Amino acid sequence: MTYIAGGLGIVVGLAWNEAIKSLIDYFYPASGANSISAKFIYAIIITTVVVLVTMYIVRPPKM
């Protein structure tokens, strides 16, 4: 069951990745440095969010 949930999580993550990439391409057309910088900003934000959520999930329970 854990593998199924993990696989579905990957599918959802890839779907959101494509949606956000399309949004970036919509606001910043593919030609130009703005598109690249927007994708790096997106990657930094997503990395920060994932790290914070992971830290929250794996923290030891309070007693």
mmCIF file of C-alpha atoms in Angstrom:
data_model
loop_
_atom_site.group_PDB
_atom_site.id
_atom_site.type_symbol
_atom_site.label_atom_id
_atom_site.label_comp_id
_atom_site.label_asym_id
_atom_site.label_seq_id
_atom_site.Cartn_x
_atom_site.Cartn_y
_atom_site.Cartn_z
ATOM 1 C CA MET A 1 0.000 0.000 0.000
ATOM 2 C CA THR A 2 2.883 2.347 0.748
ATOM 3 C CA TYR A 3 4.308 1.859 -2.732
ATOM 4 C CA ILE A 4 0.953 2.637 -4.323
ATOM 5 C CA ALA A 5 0.623 5.852 -2.306
ATOM 6 C CA GLY A 6 4.184 6.820 -3.207
ATOM 7 C CA GLY A 7 3.564 6.156 -6.881
ATOM 8 C CA LEU A 8 0.380 8.208 -6.840
ATOM 9 C CA GLY A 9 2.263 11.001 -5.093
ATOM 10 C CA ILE A 10 4.809 11.024 -7.898
ATOM 11 C CA VAL A 11 2.042 11.186 -10.513
ATOM 12 C CA VAL A 12 0.420 14.129 -8.724
ATOM 13 C CA GLY A 13 3.777 15.871 -8.365
ATOM 14 C CA LEU A 14 4.529 15.482 -12.058
ATOM 15 C CA ALA A 15 1.097 16.823 -12.969
ATOM 16 C CA TRP A 16 1.628 19.915 -10.828
ATOM 17 C CA ASN A 17 5.131 20.306 -12.249
ATOM 18 C CA GLU A 18 3.758 20.419 -15.794
ATOM 19 C CA ALA A 19 1.011 22.844 -14.777
ATOM 20 C CA ILE A 20 3.432 25.244 -13.125
ATOM 21 C CA LYS A 21 5.899 24.987 -16.020
ATOM 22 C CA SER A 22 3.072 25.885 -18.404
ATOM 23 C CA LEU A 23 2.158 28.840 -16.208
ATOM 24 C CA ILE A 24 5.762 30.067 -16.249
ATOM 25 C CA ASP A 25 5.896 29.671 -20.039
ATOM 26 C CA TYR A 26 2.647 31.630 -20.315
ATOM 27 C CA PHE A 27 3.960 34.613 -18.332
ATOM 28 C CA TYR A 28 7.565 34.368 -19.549
ATOM 29 C CA PRO A 29 7.812 33.157 -23.165
ATOM 30 C CA ALA A 30 10.445 30.470 -23.796
ATOM 31 C CA SER A 31 12.890 32.862 -25.435
ATOM 32 C CA GLY A 32 14.737 34.896 -22.875
ATOM 33 C CA ALA A 33 16.516 34.818 -19.558
ATOM 34 C CA ASN A 34 13.328 35.615 -17.623
ATOM 35 C CA SER A 35 12.009 32.116 -18.291
ATOM 36 C CA ILE A 36 15.146 30.510 -16.896
ATOM 37 C CA SER A 37 15.222 32.726 -13.819
ATOM 38 C CA ALA A 38 11.518 32.080 -13.188
ATOM 39 C CA LYS A 39 12.129 28.322 -13.307
ATOM 40 C CA PHE A 40 15.024 28.629 -10.861
ATOM 41 C CA ILE A 41 12.870 30.694 -8.503
ATOM 42 C CA TYR A 42 10.144 28.040 -8.810
ATOM 43 C CA ALA A 43 12.674 25.292 -8.007
ATOM 44 C CA ILE A 44 13.964 27.168 -4.955
ATOM 45 C CA ILE A 45 10.452 27.798 -3.629
ATOM 46 C CA ILE A 46 9.366 24.182 -4.154
ATOM 47 C CA THR A 47 12.552 22.886 -2.524
ATOM 48 C CA THR A 48 12.015 25.121 0.500
ATOM 49 C CA VAL A 49 8.388 24.045 0.877
ATOM 50 C CA VAL A 50 9.250 20.347 0.573
ATOM 51 C CA VAL A 51 12.060 20.628 3.130
ATOM 52 C CA LEU A 52 9.793 22.429 5.610
ATOM 53 C CA VAL A 53 6.968 19.916 5.167
ATOM 54 C CA THR A 54 9.396 16.999 5.510
ATOM 55 C CA MET A 55 10.863 18.474 8.684
ATOM 56 C CA TYR A 56 7.340 18.883 10.079
ATOM 57 C CA ILE A 57 6.370 15.310 9.220
ATOM 58 C CA VAL A 58 9.470 13.574 10.620
ATOM 59 C CA ARG A 59 9.838 15.635 13.784
ATOM 60 C CA PRO A 60 9.686 13.645 17.013
ATOM 61 C CA PRO A 61 6.296 13.667 18.723
ATOM 62 C CA LYS A 62 5.838 15.946 21.729
ATOM 63 C CA MET A 63 5.148 14.178 24.996
#
